[in-house]
mmCIF file of C-alpha atoms in Angstrom:
data_model
loop_
_atom_site.group_PDB
_atom_site.id
_atom_site.type_symbol
_atom_site.label_atom_id
_atom_site.label_comp_id
_atom_site.label_asym_id
_atom_site.label_seq_id
_atom_site.Cartn_x
_atom_site.Cartn_y
_atom_site.Cartn_z
ATOM 1 C CA MET A 1 17.951 2.639 4.496
ATOM 2 C CA SER A 2 15.614 3.654 7.329
ATOM 3 C CA LYS A 3 13.656 1.128 9.381
ATOM 4 C CA PHE A 4 10.492 2.317 7.643
ATOM 5 C CA ASP A 5 12.030 1.787 4.189
ATOM 6 C CA ASP A 6 13.169 -1.670 5.274
ATOM 7 C CA VAL A 7 9.617 -2.639 6.324
ATOM 8 C CA VAL A 8 8.189 -1.305 3.045
ATOM 9 C CA LYS A 9 10.777 -3.234 1.012
ATOM 10 C CA LYS A 10 10.092 -6.477 2.903
ATOM 11 C CA ALA A 11 6.348 -6.002 2.396
ATOM 12 C CA ALA A 12 6.860 -5.383 -1.346
ATOM 13 C CA ASP A 13 9.006 -8.528 -1.540
ATOM 14 C CA GLN A 14 6.318 -10.534 0.251
ATOM 15 C CA LEU A 15 3.639 -9.203 -2.101
ATOM 16 C CA ALA A 16 5.812 -10.191 -5.069
ATOM 17 C CA LYS A 17 5.829 -13.759 -3.712
ATOM 18 C CA VAL A 18 2.027 -13.816 -3.998
ATOM 19 C CA GLY A 19 2.129 -12.350 -7.498
ATOM 20 C CA VAL A 20 1.369 -8.710 -6.696
ATOM 21 C CA LYS A 21 3.500 -5.829 -7.948
ATOM 22 C CA ALA A 22 3.061 -3.246 -5.211
ATOM 23 C CA ASP A 23 2.432 0.427 -5.864
ATOM 24 C CA ASP A 24 5.100 2.079 -3.699
ATOM 25 C CA THR A 25 3.006 5.141 -2.814
ATOM 26 C CA LEU A 26 0.028 3.059 -1.686
ATOM 27 C CA LEU A 27 2.225 0.583 0.185
ATOM 28 C CA ARG A 28 3.950 3.431 2.054
ATOM 29 C CA ALA A 29 0.596 5.022 2.919
ATOM 30 C CA ILE A 30 -0.721 1.745 4.329
ATOM 31 C CA ALA A 31 2.499 1.194 6.299
ATOM 32 C CA LYS A 32 2.359 4.738 7.675
ATOM 33 C CA SER A 33 -1.274 4.252 8.727
ATOM 34 C CA GLN A 34 -0.200 1.355 10.956
ATOM 35 C CA GLY A 35 2.024 3.589 13.062
ATOM 36 C CA PRO A 36 4.815 2.173 15.204
ATOM 37 C CA SER A 37 3.175 -1.268 15.354
ATOM 38 C CA ILE A 38 4.971 -2.148 12.088
ATOM 39 C CA TYR A 39 8.198 -2.364 14.097
ATOM 40 C CA LEU A 40 6.827 -4.681 16.815
ATOM 41 C CA ARG A 41 7.370 -8.360 16.132
ATOM 42 C CA ASP A 42 3.937 -9.685 17.089
ATOM 43 C CA ALA A 43 1.881 -6.673 16.002
ATOM 44 C CA SER A 44 3.548 -6.555 12.585
ATOM 45 C CA LEU A 45 2.311 -10.041 11.636
ATOM 46 C CA VAL A 46 -1.101 -11.525 10.816
ATOM 47 C CA SER A 47 -2.071 -15.106 11.626
ATOM 48 C CA CYS A 48 -4.771 -16.571 9.393
ATOM 49 C CA GLY A 49 -5.066 -19.527 11.758
ATOM 50 C CA ASP A 50 -6.141 -17.313 14.660
ATOM 51 C CA GLU A 51 -9.863 -16.481 14.495
ATOM 52 C CA ALA A 52 -9.481 -13.708 17.085
ATOM 53 C CA GLU A 53 -6.757 -12.115 14.963
ATOM 54 C CA LEU A 54 -8.906 -12.239 11.823
ATOM 55 C CA LYS A 55 -11.793 -10.708 13.776
ATOM 56 C CA ARG A 56 -9.495 -7.822 14.801
ATOM 57 C CA VAL A 57 -8.457 -7.347 11.159
ATOM 58 C CA GLU A 58 -12.134 -7.302 10.205
ATOM 59 C CA ASP A 59 -13.248 -4.906 12.956
ATOM 60 C CA ASN A 60 -10.291 -2.548 13.148
ATOM 61 C CA PHE A 61 -9.178 -2.404 9.528
ATOM 62 C CA ILE A 62 -11.828 -3.608 7.096
ATOM 63 C CA VAL A 63 -14.843 -2.093 8.865
ATOM 64 C CA LYS A 64 -13.399 0.934 10.685
ATOM 65 C CA LYS A 65 -10.652 1.981 8.270
ATOM 66 C CA LEU A 66 -11.994 0.829 4.904
ATOM 67 C CA GLY A 67 -15.705 1.216 5.658
ATOM 68 C CA VAL A 68 -16.767 -2.209 4.365
ATOM 69 C CA THR A 69 -19.668 -3.690 6.339
ATOM 70 C CA ASP A 70 -21.000 -6.533 4.160
ATOM 71 C CA SER A 71 -20.105 -9.616 6.207
ATOM 72 C CA LYS A 72 -20.187 -11.951 3.185
ATOM 73 C CA GLU A 73 -17.846 -9.667 1.238
ATOM 74 C CA ILE A 74 -15.533 -9.407 4.247
ATOM 75 C CA GLN A 75 -15.376 -13.184 4.725
ATOM 76 C CA LYS A 76 -14.782 -13.725 1.011
ATOM 77 C CA VAL A 77 -11.889 -11.238 0.867
ATOM 78 C CA LEU A 78 -10.319 -12.580 4.082
ATOM 79 C CA ASP A 79 -10.485 -16.130 2.713
ATOM 80 C CA LYS A 80 -8.972 -15.035 -0.604
ATOM 81 C CA THR A 81 -6.195 -13.085 1.119
ATOM 82 C CA CYS A 82 -5.340 -15.912 3.518
ATOM 83 C CA ASN A 83 -5.301 -18.326 0.586
ATOM 84 C CA ALA A 84 -2.953 -16.061 -1.383
ATOM 85 C CA PHE A 85 -0.561 -15.863 1.586
ATOM 86 C CA LYS A 86 -0.890 -19.537 2.605
ATOM 87 C CA ASP A 87 2.698 -20.427 1.689
ATOM 88 C CA ILE A 88 4.131 -17.527 3.696
ATOM 89 C CA ARG A 89 4.694 -18.439 7.309
ATOM 90 C CA GLN A 90 5.107 -14.906 8.670
ATOM 91 C CA LYS A 91 2.513 -12.750 6.960
ATOM 92 C CA MET A 92 3.455 -9.087 7.267
ATOM 93 C CA ARG A 93 0.495 -6.959 8.317
ATOM 94 C CA VAL A 94 1.470 -4.210 5.843
ATOM 95 C CA ALA A 95 1.513 -6.663 2.909
ATOM 96 C CA PHE A 96 -1.668 -8.384 4.098
ATOM 97 C CA TYR A 97 -3.512 -5.054 4.412
ATOM 98 C CA TYR A 98 -2.227 -3.932 1.001
ATOM 99 C CA TYR A 99 -3.717 -7.067 -0.551
ATOM 100 C CA LEU A 100 -7.033 -6.431 1.230
ATOM 101 C CA VAL A 101 -7.119 -2.805 0.062
ATOM 102 C CA LYS A 102 -6.501 -3.802 -3.557
ATOM 103 C CA GLU A 103 -9.060 -6.622 -3.471
ATOM 104 C CA LEU A 104 -11.709 -4.325 -1.994
ATOM 105 C CA GLY A 105 -10.863 -1.434 -4.333
ATOM 106 C CA LYS A 106 -10.314 0.951 -1.414
ATOM 107 C CA GLU A 107 -7.083 2.594 -2.607
ATOM 108 C CA ALA A 108 -8.693 6.057 -2.352
ATOM 109 C CA LYS A 109 -8.777 5.718 1.449
ATOM 110 C CA PHE A 110 -4.972 6.098 1.402
ATOM 111 C CA ALA A 111 -4.641 8.848 -1.221
#
């Protein structure tokens, strides 16, 4: 199994823990869009307790990548996603972004 496949499998396992059955094609596309950062310890994780981190997720992924600009919608989806992942100490960025994409209905951005 390649390193990429390992990351995708771990992300799918983490999504399963929050009750989401991941679509492999979409999960791979989201992982690929993150580039080599998925292999870096700190960059591959998301911290819901870090406001600066959530602001980066908002600016660099939700707004720039997904094209969502409604601040109330963004806050609502971030809160819902953080709540879903609350029992997972090390939230994988790939899994976290997958959840955001599904919640916002932006799967077409990765087709």
